[in-house]
Amino acid sequence: MRRILVTLDFKGKDYKAIDVAKDLGRAFDAEIILLNVDPIEVDKQVIAQEPLMMQRAKAIQDIIEENVQEVEGKLGADIYNFRHILKTGSPHEQILKVAKEEDVDVIIMGSNKHSGAYRFLIGSVADQVVKNTSIPVLLVPYE
């Protein structure tokens, strides 16, 4: 195992998945890639023309950077071989794309406990990733 992809959503429950990634990273001396996908794709022309949108985009970016620094601080004490990637767009599509581009060996994701009906009607990012990749996916329950 050379590369581990860990998806982050910064909803306060990422730490279980990060702990699993740290253990695997240490055991295999693997690189940990932290991936955060902002599902809101903002047109750069709109941002350039609308100062309020520019301020909002900057505020979101600042929050993401603060969260990343917090996670990196926790990882840095234990794992030295990690980096962060930030993407925008459809979360499951970006996770699959990065996993392929980075040639990862495993994808680690946190998982909510949704009912079968919810997953059938709405779906989940984890479901879409599992269904559309040949890379092993490790789902870590949030609770």
mmCIF file of N, CA and C in Angstrom:
data_model
loop_
_atom_site.group_PDB
_atom_site.id
_atom_site.type_symbol
_atom_site.label_atom_id
_atom_site.label_comp_id
_atom_site.label_asym_id
_atom_site.label_seq_id
_atom_site.Cartn_x
_atom_site.Cartn_y
_atom_site.Cartn_z
ATOM 1 N N MET A 1 0.861 -1.175 0.000
ATOM 2 C CA MET A 1 0.000 0.000 0.000
ATOM 3 C C MET A 1 0.901 1.231 0.000
ATOM 4 N N ARG A 2 0.720 2.060 -1.049
ATOM 5 C CA ARG A 2 1.571 3.241 -1.200
ATOM 6 C C ARG A 2 0.830 4.535 -0.927
ATOM 7 N N ARG A 3 -0.444 4.607 -1.345
ATOM 8 C CA ARG A 3 -1.219 5.853 -1.200
ATOM 9 C C ARG A 3 -2.613 5.559 -0.658
ATOM 10 N N ILE A 4 -3.013 6.392 0.301
ATOM 11 C CA ILE A 4 -4.324 6.274 0.927
ATOM 12 C C ILE A 4 -5.060 7.590 0.704
ATOM 13 N N LEU A 5 -6.263 7.517 0.147
ATOM 14 C CA LEU A 5 -7.086 8.710 -0.053
ATOM 15 C C LEU A 5 -8.133 8.769 1.053
ATOM 16 N N VAL A 6 -8.164 9.886 1.768
ATOM 17 C CA VAL A 6 -9.139 10.095 2.840
ATOM 18 C C VAL A 6 -10.012 11.272 2.457
ATOM 19 N N THR A 7 -11.315 11.049 2.405
ATOM 20 C CA THR A 7 -12.233 12.137 2.061
ATOM 21 C C THR A 7 -12.638 12.864 3.342
ATOM 22 N N LEU A 8 -12.694 14.185 3.244
ATOM 23 C CA LEU A 8 -13.058 15.027 4.378
ATOM 24 C C LEU A 8 -14.256 15.888 4.008
ATOM 25 N N ASP A 9 -15.192 16.022 4.940
ATOM 26 C CA ASP A 9 -16.293 16.956 4.686
ATOM 27 C C ASP A 9 -16.373 18.048 5.758
ATOM 28 N N PHE A 10 -15.526 17.942 6.774
ATOM 29 C CA PHE A 10 -15.431 18.945 7.841
ATOM 30 C C PHE A 10 -16.757 19.193 8.552
ATOM 31 N N LYS A 11 -17.539 18.148 8.736
ATOM 32 C CA LYS A 11 -18.774 18.272 9.513
ATOM 33 C C LYS A 11 -18.549 17.847 10.961
ATOM 34 N N GLY A 12 -17.278 17.769 11.345
ATOM 35 C CA GLY A 12 -16.950 17.460 12.722
ATOM 36 C C GLY A 12 -16.832 15.979 13.030
ATOM 37 N N LYS A 13 -17.000 15.133 12.026
ATOM 38 C CA LYS A 13 -16.967 13.693 12.279
ATOM 39 C C LYS A 13 -15.876 12.989 11.479
ATOM 40 N N ASP A 14 -14.971 13.737 10.896
ATOM 41 C CA ASP A 14 -13.930 13.160 10.048
ATOM 42 C C ASP A 14 -12.849 12.420 10.831
ATOM 43 N N TYR A 15 -12.769 12.630 12.126
ATOM 44 C CA TYR A 15 -11.618 12.153 12.877
ATOM 45 C C TYR A 15 -11.520 10.637 12.983
ATOM 46 N N LYS A 16 -12.632 9.936 12.930
ATOM 47 C CA LYS A 16 -12.555 8.471 12.947
ATOM 48 C C LYS A 16 -11.881 7.965 11.673
ATOM 49 N N ALA A 17 -12.263 8.515 10.535
ATOM 50 C CA ALA A 17 -11.638 8.119 9.265
ATOM 51 C C ALA A 17 -10.162 8.507 9.249
ATOM 52 N N ILE A 18 -9.841 9.665 9.797
ATOM 53 C CA ILE A 18 -8.446 10.110 9.853
ATOM 54 C C ILE A 18 -7.626 9.183 10.746
ATOM 55 N N ASP A 19 -8.201 8.751 11.863
ATOM 56 C CA ASP A 19 -7.486 7.830 12.759
ATOM 57 C C ASP A 19 -7.186 6.508 12.059
ATOM 58 N N VAL A 20 -8.150 6.000 11.302
ATOM 59 C CA VAL A 20 -7.929 4.758 10.555
ATOM 60 C C VAL A 20 -6.823 4.967 9.525
ATOM 61 N N ALA A 21 -6.860 6.099 8.828
ATOM 62 C CA ALA A 21 -5.837 6.402 7.828
ATOM 63 C C ALA A 21 -4.457 6.511 8.477
ATOM 64 N N LYS A 22 -4.384 7.139 9.656
ATOM 65 C CA LYS A 22 -3.101 7.246 10.358
ATOM 66 C C LYS A 22 -2.539 5.861 10.673
ATOM 67 N N ASP A 23 -3.396 4.975 11.168
ATOM 68 C CA ASP A 23 -2.937 3.626 11.500
ATOM 69 C C ASP A 23 -2.427 2.894 10.262
ATOM 70 N N LEU A 24 -3.174 2.973 9.167
ATOM 71 C CA LEU A 24 -2.741 2.321 7.926
ATOM 72 C C LEU A 24 -1.483 2.983 7.366
ATOM 73 N N GLY A 25 -1.439 4.299 7.419
ATOM 74 C CA GLY A 25 -0.279 5.026 6.915
ATOM 75 C C GLY A 25 0.988 4.637 7.646
ATOM 76 N N ARG A 26 0.878 4.524 8.966
ATOM 77 C CA ARG A 26 2.032 4.104 9.768
ATOM 78 C C ARG A 26 2.425 2.661 9.462
ATOM 79 N N ALA A 27 1.436 1.783 9.393
ATOM 80 C CA ALA A 27 1.702 0.354 9.191
ATOM 81 C C ALA A 27 2.375 0.085 7.848
ATOM 82 N N PHE A 28 1.965 0.838 6.822
ATOM 83 C CA PHE A 28 2.475 0.579 5.474
ATOM 84 C C PHE A 28 3.432 1.656 4.976
ATOM 85 N N ASP A 29 3.750 2.626 5.821
ATOM 86 C CA ASP A 29 4.579 3.757 5.419
ATOM 87 C C ASP A 29 4.026 4.377 4.134
ATOM 88 N N ALA A 30 2.723 4.576 4.119
ATOM 89 C CA ALA A 30 2.018 5.058 2.930
ATOM 90 C C ALA A 30 1.780 6.564 3.006
ATOM 91 N N GLU A 31 1.669 7.178 1.847
ATOM 92 C CA GLU A 31 1.308 8.592 1.753
ATOM 93 C C GLU A 31 -0.198 8.711 1.978
ATOM 94 N N ILE A 32 -0.599 9.699 2.765
ATOM 95 C CA ILE A 32 -2.018 9.975 2.998
ATOM 96 C C ILE A 32 -2.391 11.224 2.221
ATOM 97 N N ILE A 33 -3.405 11.089 1.384
ATOM 98 C CA ILE A 33 -3.907 12.224 0.604
ATOM 99 C C ILE A 33 -5.260 12.612 1.188
ATOM 100 N N LEU A 34 -5.342 13.811 1.714
ATOM 101 C CA LEU A 34 -6.597 14.339 2.255
ATOM 102 C C LEU A 34 -7.336 15.040 1.128
ATOM 103 N N LEU A 35 -8.582 14.666 0.901
ATOM 104 C CA LEU A 35 -9.370 15.275 -0.172
ATOM 105 C C LEU A 35 -10.616 15.918 0.396
ATOM 106 N N ASN A 36 -10.786 17.188 0.072
ATOM 107 C CA ASN A 36 -12.015 17.902 0.401
ATOM 108 C C ASN A 36 -12.633 18.366 -0.893
ATOM 109 N N VAL A 37 -13.919 18.075 -1.081
ATOM 110 C CA VAL A 37 -14.634 18.499 -2.284
ATOM 111 C C VAL A 37 -15.717 19.483 -1.875
ATOM 112 N N ASP A 38 -15.601 20.700 -2.384
ATOM 113 C CA ASP A 38 -16.638 21.715 -2.181
ATOM 114 C C ASP A 38 -17.685 21.482 -3.267
ATOM 115 N N PRO A 39 -18.899 21.093 -2.891
ATOM 116 C CA PRO A 39 -19.900 20.770 -3.905
ATOM 117 C C PRO A 39 -20.427 21.975 -4.683
ATOM 118 N N ILE A 40 -20.082 23.171 -4.254
ATOM 119 C CA ILE A 40 -20.583 24.372 -4.926
ATOM 120 C C ILE A 40 -19.527 24.871 -5.893
ATOM 121 N N GLU A 41 -19.809 24.693 -7.167
ATOM 122 C CA GLU A 41 -18.911 25.218 -8.186
ATOM 123 C C GLU A 41 -19.371 26.617 -8.546
ATOM 124 N N VAL A 42 -18.505 27.568 -8.348
ATOM 125 C CA VAL A 42 -18.858 28.953 -8.606
ATOM 126 C C VAL A 42 -18.140 29.419 -9.868
ATOM 127 N N ASP A 43 -18.895 30.040 -10.732
ATOM 128 C CA ASP A 43 -18.337 30.581 -11.971
ATOM 129 C C ASP A 43 -17.399 31.734 -11.625
ATOM 130 N N LYS A 44 -16.157 31.645 -12.072
ATOM 131 C CA LYS A 44 -15.164 32.677 -11.744
ATOM 132 C C LYS A 44 -15.551 34.047 -12.303
ATOM 133 N N GLN A 45 -16.251 34.089 -13.411
ATOM 134 C CA GLN A 45 -16.689 35.371 -13.954
ATOM 135 C C GLN A 45 -17.721 36.019 -13.040
ATOM 136 N N VAL A 46 -18.610 35.212 -12.475
ATOM 137 C CA VAL A 46 -19.615 35.749 -11.553
ATOM 138 C C VAL A 46 -18.917 36.322 -10.326
ATOM 139 N N ILE A 47 -17.935 35.580 -9.807
ATOM 140 C CA ILE A 47 -17.202 36.059 -8.635
ATOM 141 C C ILE A 47 -16.508 37.383 -8.936
ATOM 142 N N ALA A 48 -15.893 37.491 -10.107
ATOM 143 C CA ALA A 48 -15.161 38.706 -10.472
ATOM 144 C C ALA A 48 -16.099 39.916 -10.579
ATOM 145 N N GLN A 49 -17.337 39.686 -10.983
ATOM 146 C CA GLN A 49 -18.279 40.782 -11.181
ATOM 147 C C GLN A 49 -19.080 41.118 -9.929
ATOM 148 N N GLU A 50 -19.155 40.202 -8.994
ATOM 149 C CA GLU A 50 -19.971 40.404 -7.799
ATOM 150 C C GLU A 50 -19.092 40.412 -6.543
ATOM 151 N N PRO A 51 -18.829 41.577 -5.981
ATOM 152 C CA PRO A 51 -17.974 41.651 -4.793
ATOM 153 C C PRO A 51 -18.492 40.802 -3.629
ATOM 154 N N LEU A 52 -19.800 40.732 -3.460
ATOM 155 C CA LEU A 52 -20.374 39.947 -2.374
ATOM 156 C C LEU A 52 -20.064 38.456 -2.566
ATOM 157 N N MET A 53 -20.158 37.980 -3.806
ATOM 158 C CA MET A 53 -19.819 36.591 -4.112
ATOM 159 C C MET A 53 -18.333 36.336 -3.871
ATOM 160 N N MET A 54 -17.509 37.318 -4.204
ATOM 161 C CA MET A 54 -16.071 37.171 -3.999
ATOM 162 C C MET A 54 -15.769 37.049 -2.499
ATOM 163 N N GLN A 55 -16.427 37.870 -1.685
ATOM 164 C CA GLN A 55 -16.238 37.804 -0.242
ATOM 165 C C GLN A 55 -16.694 36.454 0.305
ATOM 166 N N ARG A 56 -17.825 35.973 -0.191
ATOM 167 C CA ARG A 56 -18.366 34.675 0.266
ATOM 168 C C ARG A 56 -17.426 33.532 -0.120
ATOM 169 N N ALA A 57 -16.941 33.538 -1.351
ATOM 170 C CA ALA A 57 -16.009 32.501 -1.815
ATOM 171 C C ALA A 57 -14.732 32.525 -0.991
ATOM 172 N N LYS A 58 -14.246 33.722 -0.672
ATOM 173 C CA LYS A 58 -13.030 33.866 0.138
ATOM 174 C C LYS A 58 -13.269 33.349 1.551
ATOM 175 N N ALA A 59 -14.437 33.650 2.115
ATOM 176 C CA ALA A 59 -14.767 33.186 3.469
ATOM 177 C C ALA A 59 -14.825 31.661 3.516
ATOM 178 N N ILE A 60 -15.427 31.051 2.509
ATOM 179 C CA ILE A 60 -15.495 29.590 2.448
ATOM 180 C C ILE A 60 -14.093 29.002 2.335
ATOM 181 N N GLN A 61 -13.275 29.590 1.474
ATOM 182 C CA GLN A 61 -11.899 29.126 1.302
ATOM 183 C C GLN A 61 -11.121 29.234 2.615
ATOM 184 N N ASP A 62 -11.317 30.330 3.346
ATOM 185 C CA ASP A 62 -10.630 30.517 4.626
ATOM 186 C C ASP A 62 -11.044 29.449 5.644
ATOM 187 N N ILE A 63 -12.339 29.144 5.693
ATOM 188 C CA ILE A 63 -12.839 28.109 6.608
ATOM 189 C C ILE A 63 -12.236 26.756 6.258
ATOM 190 N N ILE A 64 -12.206 26.441 4.981
ATOM 191 C CA ILE A 64 -11.620 25.168 4.541
ATOM 192 C C ILE A 64 -10.152 25.109 4.933
ATOM 193 N N GLU A 65 -9.413 26.181 4.701
ATOM 194 C CA GLU A 65 -7.988 26.202 5.034
ATOM 195 C C GLU A 65 -7.768 26.033 6.538
ATOM 196 N N GLU A 66 -8.615 26.671 7.367
ATOM 197 C CA GLU A 66 -8.497 26.508 8.817
ATOM 198 C C GLU A 66 -8.717 25.050 9.208
ATOM 199 N N ASN A 67 -9.749 24.434 8.624
ATOM 200 C CA ASN A 67 -10.040 23.030 8.920
ATOM 201 C C ASN A 67 -8.898 22.125 8.471
ATOM 202 N N VAL A 68 -8.343 22.395 7.307
ATOM 203 C CA VAL A 68 -7.225 21.600 6.797
ATOM 204 C C VAL A 68 -6.020 21.738 7.720
ATOM 205 N N GLN A 69 -5.727 22.958 8.154
ATOM 206 C CA GLN A 69 -4.590 23.159 9.052
ATOM 207 C C GLN A 69 -4.783 22.408 10.371
ATOM 208 N N GLU A 70 -6.013 22.380 10.861
ATOM 209 C CA GLU A 70 -6.298 21.641 12.092
ATOM 210 C C GLU A 70 -6.034 20.143 11.894
ATOM 211 N N VAL A 71 -6.527 19.601 10.782
ATOM 212 C CA VAL A 71 -6.316 18.181 10.486
ATOM 213 C C VAL A 71 -4.833 17.900 10.278
ATOM 214 N N GLU A 72 -4.160 18.764 9.534
ATOM 215 C CA GLU A 72 -2.728 18.573 9.294
ATOM 216 C C GLU A 72 -1.940 18.644 10.598
ATOM 217 N N GLY A 73 -2.365 19.498 11.507
ATOM 218 C CA GLY A 73 -1.708 19.574 12.804
ATOM 219 C C GLY A 73 -1.833 18.265 13.562
ATOM 220 N N LYS A 74 -2.993 17.653 13.502
ATOM 221 C CA LYS A 74 -3.197 16.368 14.177
ATOM 222 C C LYS A 74 -2.429 15.256 13.484
ATOM 223 N N LEU A 75 -2.367 15.297 12.161
ATOM 224 C CA LEU A 75 -1.621 14.273 11.421
ATOM 225 C C LEU A 75 -0.118 14.461 11.569
ATOM 226 N N GLY A 76 0.324 15.702 11.547
ATOM 227 C CA GLY A 76 1.744 16.007 11.536
ATOM 228 C C GLY A 76 2.519 15.428 12.705
ATOM 229 N N ALA A 77 1.868 15.275 13.839
ATOM 230 C CA ALA A 77 2.554 14.713 15.003
ATOM 231 C C ALA A 77 2.839 13.223 14.810
ATOM 232 N N ASP A 78 2.039 12.555 13.982
ATOM 233 C CA ASP A 78 2.164 11.105 13.802
ATOM 234 C C ASP A 78 2.622 10.686 12.416
ATOM 235 N N ILE A 79 2.190 11.401 11.412
ATOM 236 C CA ILE A 79 2.434 11.015 10.023
ATOM 237 C C ILE A 79 3.094 12.195 9.312
ATOM 238 N N TYR A 80 4.170 11.955 8.621
ATOM 239 C CA TYR A 80 4.869 13.042 7.947
ATOM 240 C C TYR A 80 4.612 13.060 6.447
ATOM 241 N N ASN A 81 4.064 11.988 5.919
ATOM 242 C CA ASN A 81 3.893 11.865 4.486
ATOM 243 C C ASN A 81 2.416 12.047 4.120
ATOM 244 N N PHE A 82 1.963 13.293 4.063
ATOM 245 C CA PHE A 82 0.573 13.564 3.696
ATOM 246 C C PHE A 82 0.493 14.891 2.955
ATOM 247 N N ARG A 83 -0.604 15.040 2.217
ATOM 248 C CA ARG A 83 -0.874 16.310 1.526
ATOM 249 C C ARG A 83 -2.366 16.465 1.363
ATOM 250 N N HIS A 84 -2.781 17.673 1.004
ATOM 251 C CA HIS A 84 -4.206 17.998 0.875
ATOM 252 C C HIS A 84 -4.523 18.413 -0.549
ATOM 253 N N ILE A 85 -5.672 17.954 -1.032
ATOM 254 C CA ILE A 85 -6.180 18.355 -2.346
ATOM 255 C C ILE A 85 -7.580 18.925 -2.132
ATOM 256 N N LEU A 86 -7.851 20.066 -2.729
ATOM 257 C CA LEU A 86 -9.174 20.688 -2.675
ATOM 258 C C LEU A 86 -9.742 20.723 -4.083
ATOM 259 N N LYS A 87 -10.956 20.209 -4.247
ATOM 260 C CA LYS A 87 -11.646 20.205 -5.545
ATOM 261 C C LYS A 87 -13.033 20.795 -5.367
ATOM 262 N N THR A 88 -13.628 21.211 -6.473
ATOM 263 C CA THR A 88 -15.020 21.645 -6.462
ATOM 264 C C THR A 88 -15.793 20.793 -7.459
ATOM 265 N N GLY A 89 -17.078 20.634 -7.199
ATOM 266 C CA GLY A 89 -17.918 19.880 -8.119
ATOM 267 C C GLY A 89 -18.665 18.774 -7.395
ATOM 268 N N SER A 90 -19.081 17.795 -8.154
ATOM 269 C CA SER A 90 -19.811 16.655 -7.607
ATOM 270 C C SER A 90 -18.870 15.828 -6.729
ATOM 271 N N PRO A 91 -19.190 15.671 -5.445
ATOM 272 C CA PRO A 91 -18.262 14.968 -4.561
ATOM 273 C C PRO A 91 -17.868 13.569 -5.043
ATOM 274 N N HIS A 92 -18.841 12.747 -5.402
ATOM 275 C CA HIS A 92 -18.456 11.379 -5.784
ATOM 276 C C HIS A 92 -17.631 11.366 -7.068
ATOM 277 N N GLU A 93 -17.951 12.249 -8.005
ATOM 278 C CA GLU A 93 -17.171 12.301 -9.247
ATOM 279 C C GLU A 93 -15.735 12.756 -8.981
ATOM 280 N N GLN A 94 -15.574 13.745 -8.118
ATOM 281 C CA GLN A 94 -14.225 14.239 -7.815
ATOM 282 C C GLN A 94 -13.416 13.206 -7.018
ATOM 283 N N ILE A 95 -14.065 12.504 -6.111
ATOM 284 C CA ILE A 95 -13.371 11.452 -5.355
ATOM 285 C C ILE A 95 -12.867 10.381 -6.304
ATOM 286 N N LEU A 96 -13.719 9.933 -7.216
ATOM 287 C CA LEU A 96 -13.328 8.908 -8.183
ATOM 288 C C LEU A 96 -12.205 9.406 -9.094
ATOM 289 N N LYS A 97 -12.306 10.647 -9.523
ATOM 290 C CA LYS A 97 -11.293 11.226 -10.411
ATOM 291 C C LYS A 97 -9.930 11.314 -9.716
ATOM 292 N N VAL A 98 -9.916 11.845 -8.502
ATOM 293 C CA VAL A 98 -8.659 11.985 -7.764
ATOM 294 C C VAL A 98 -8.075 10.609 -7.443
ATOM 295 N N ALA A 99 -8.917 9.675 -7.058
ATOM 296 C CA ALA A 99 -8.438 8.324 -6.744
ATOM 297 C C ALA A 99 -7.722 7.715 -7.940
ATOM 298 N N LYS A 100 -8.281 7.914 -9.114
ATOM 299 C CA LYS A 100 -7.661 7.370 -10.328
ATOM 300 C C LYS A 100 -6.381 8.136 -10.677
ATOM 301 N N GLU A 101 -6.456 9.462 -10.659
ATOM 302 C CA GLU A 101 -5.287 10.287 -11.015
ATOM 303 C C GLU A 101 -4.108 10.043 -10.077
ATOM 304 N N GLU A 102 -4.399 9.855 -8.810
ATOM 305 C CA GLU A 102 -3.348 9.677 -7.804
ATOM 306 C C GLU A 102 -2.940 8.218 -7.635
ATOM 307 N N ASP A 103 -3.627 7.310 -8.334
ATOM 308 C CA ASP A 103 -3.322 5.879 -8.289
ATOM 309 C C ASP A 103 -3.297 5.378 -6.842
ATOM 310 N N VAL A 104 -4.389 5.665 -6.109
ATOM 311 C CA VAL A 104 -4.447 5.275 -4.703
ATOM 312 C C VAL A 104 -4.763 3.789 -4.566
ATOM 313 N N ASP A 105 -4.389 3.240 -3.423
ATOM 314 C CA ASP A 105 -4.603 1.823 -3.148
ATOM 315 C C ASP A 105 -5.883 1.572 -2.359
ATOM 316 N N VAL A 106 -6.339 2.583 -1.636
ATOM 317 C CA VAL A 106 -7.572 2.464 -0.862
ATOM 318 C C VAL A 106 -8.170 3.859 -0.676
ATOM 319 N N ILE A 107 -9.500 3.895 -0.614
ATOM 320 C CA ILE A 107 -10.236 5.136 -0.332
ATOM 321 C C ILE A 107 -10.886 4.952 1.036
ATOM 322 N N ILE A 108 -10.646 5.884 1.939
ATOM 323 C CA ILE A 108 -11.261 5.829 3.267
ATOM 324 C C ILE A 108 -12.265 6.972 3.366
ATOM 325 N N MET A 109 -13.496 6.610 3.734
ATOM 326 C CA MET A 109 -14.576 7.590 3.819
ATOM 327 C C MET A 109 -15.352 7.386 5.110
ATOM 328 N N GLY A 110 -15.815 8.482 5.687
ATOM 329 C CA GLY A 110 -16.756 8.393 6.787
ATOM 330 C C GLY A 110 -18.128 8.071 6.211
ATOM 331 N N SER A 111 -18.945 7.412 7.009
ATOM 332 C CA SER A 111 -20.259 7.006 6.514
ATOM 333 C C SER A 111 -21.337 7.290 7.553
ATOM 334 N N ASN A 112 -22.389 7.975 7.107
ATOM 335 C CA ASN A 112 -23.562 8.183 7.945
ATOM 336 C C ASN A 112 -24.407 6.925 7.927
ATOM 337 N N LYS A 113 -25.202 6.750 8.950
ATOM 338 C CA LYS A 113 -26.093 5.587 9.000
ATOM 339 C C LYS A 113 -27.468 5.999 8.490
ATOM 340 N N HIS A 114 -27.596 6.043 7.163
ATOM 341 C CA HIS A 114 -28.895 6.359 6.573
ATOM 342 C C HIS A 114 -29.685 5.074 6.408
ATOM 343 N N SER A 115 -30.991 5.208 6.416
ATOM 344 C CA SER A 115 -31.844 4.043 6.202
ATOM 345 C C SER A 115 -31.734 3.581 4.756
ATOM 346 N N GLY A 116 -32.146 2.354 4.508
ATOM 347 C CA GLY A 116 -32.156 1.822 3.149
ATOM 348 C C GLY A 116 -33.035 2.653 2.236
ATOM 349 N N ALA A 117 -34.161 3.139 2.753
ATOM 350 C CA ALA A 117 -35.072 3.957 1.944
ATOM 351 C C ALA A 117 -34.404 5.264 1.538
ATOM 352 N N TYR A 118 -33.692 5.881 2.471
ATOM 353 C CA TYR A 118 -32.994 7.130 2.170
ATOM 354 C C TYR A 118 -31.971 6.893 1.062
ATOM 355 N N ARG A 119 -31.165 5.835 1.235
ATOM 356 C CA ARG A 119 -30.135 5.561 0.241
ATOM 357 C C ARG A 119 -30.749 5.232 -1.117
ATOM 358 N N PHE A 120 -31.878 4.542 -1.116
ATOM 359 C CA PHE A 120 -32.533 4.198 -2.380
ATOM 360 C C PHE A 120 -33.060 5.453 -3.070
ATOM 361 N N LEU A 121 -33.693 6.331 -2.323
ATOM 362 C CA LEU A 121 -34.309 7.519 -2.909
ATOM 363 C C LEU A 121 -33.302 8.630 -3.194
ATOM 364 N N ILE A 122 -32.396 8.865 -2.290
ATOM 365 C CA ILE A 122 -31.469 9.986 -2.382
ATOM 366 C C ILE A 122 -30.083 9.530 -2.821
ATOM 367 N N GLY A 123 -29.656 8.394 -2.303
ATOM 368 C CA GLY A 123 -28.295 7.931 -2.561
ATOM 369 C C GLY A 123 -27.338 8.610 -1.606
ATOM 370 N N SER A 124 -26.100 8.231 -1.668
ATOM 371 C CA SER A 124 -25.093 8.883 -0.850
ATOM 372 C C SER A 124 -23.796 8.917 -1.633
ATOM 373 N N VAL A 125 -22.919 9.801 -1.227
ATOM 374 C CA VAL A 125 -21.618 9.902 -1.888
ATOM 375 C C VAL A 125 -20.892 8.567 -1.767
ATOM 376 N N ALA A 126 -20.904 7.984 -0.570
ATOM 377 C CA ALA A 126 -20.215 6.709 -0.363
ATOM 378 C C ALA A 126 -20.781 5.622 -1.276
ATOM 379 N N ASP A 127 -22.105 5.555 -1.402
ATOM 380 C CA ASP A 127 -22.721 4.559 -2.287
ATOM 381 C C ASP A 127 -22.230 4.721 -3.713
ATOM 382 N N GLN A 128 -22.189 5.958 -4.187
ATOM 383 C CA GLN A 128 -21.765 6.214 -5.565
ATOM 384 C C GLN A 128 -20.299 5.849 -5.773
ATOM 385 N N VAL A 129 -19.474 6.128 -4.786
ATOM 386 C CA VAL A 129 -18.052 5.792 -4.905
ATOM 387 C C VAL A 129 -17.882 4.277 -4.939
ATOM 388 N N VAL A 130 -18.522 3.579 -4.000
ATOM 389 C CA VAL A 130 -18.401 2.118 -3.937
ATOM 390 C C VAL A 130 -18.864 1.468 -5.242
ATOM 391 N N LYS A 131 -19.962 1.964 -5.794
ATOM 392 C CA LYS A 131 -20.532 1.369 -7.013
ATOM 393 C C LYS A 131 -19.700 1.634 -8.262
ATOM 394 N N ASN A 132 -18.873 2.675 -8.243
ATOM 395 C CA ASN A 132 -18.211 3.104 -9.475
ATOM 396 C C ASN A 132 -16.691 3.030 -9.454
ATOM 397 N N THR A 133 -16.132 2.224 -8.565
ATOM 398 C CA THR A 133 -14.676 2.083 -8.544
ATOM 399 C C THR A 133 -14.288 0.633 -8.305
ATOM 400 N N SER A 134 -13.122 0.296 -8.779
ATOM 401 C CA SER A 134 -12.558 -1.028 -8.483
ATOM 402 C C SER A 134 -11.542 -0.927 -7.353
ATOM 403 N N ILE A 135 -11.298 0.280 -6.872
ATOM 404 C CA ILE A 135 -10.379 0.511 -5.757
ATOM 405 C C ILE A 135 -11.120 0.149 -4.458
ATOM 406 N N PRO A 136 -10.465 -0.557 -3.559
ATOM 407 C CA PRO A 136 -11.135 -0.867 -2.279
ATOM 408 C C PRO A 136 -11.536 0.413 -1.546
ATOM 409 N N VAL A 137 -12.747 0.391 -0.977
ATOM 410 C CA VAL A 137 -13.269 1.532 -0.221
ATOM 411 C C VAL A 137 -13.533 1.063 1.202
ATOM 412 N N LEU A 138 -12.950 1.754 2.166
ATOM 413 C CA LEU A 138 -13.152 1.451 3.565
ATOM 414 C C LEU A 138 -14.086 2.513 4.144
ATOM 415 N N LEU A 139 -15.298 2.092 4.536
ATOM 416 C CA LEU A 139 -16.266 3.019 5.109
ATOM 417 C C LEU A 139 -16.164 2.949 6.625
ATOM 418 N N VAL A 140 -15.927 4.089 7.243
ATOM 419 C CA VAL A 140 -15.787 4.185 8.686
ATOM 420 C C VAL A 140 -17.042 4.851 9.221
ATOM 421 N N PRO A 141 -17.848 4.135 10.028
ATOM 422 C CA PRO A 141 -19.074 4.754 10.542
ATOM 423 C C PRO A 141 -18.759 5.927 11.461
ATOM 424 N N TYR A 142 -19.536 6.997 11.308
ATOM 425 C CA TYR A 142 -19.346 8.177 12.127
ATOM 426 C C TYR A 142 -19.717 7.903 13.582
ATOM 427 N N GLU A 143 -20.677 7.030 13.783
ATOM 428 C CA GLU A 143 -21.161 6.796 15.153
ATOM 429 C C GLU A 143 -20.815 5.407 15.616
#
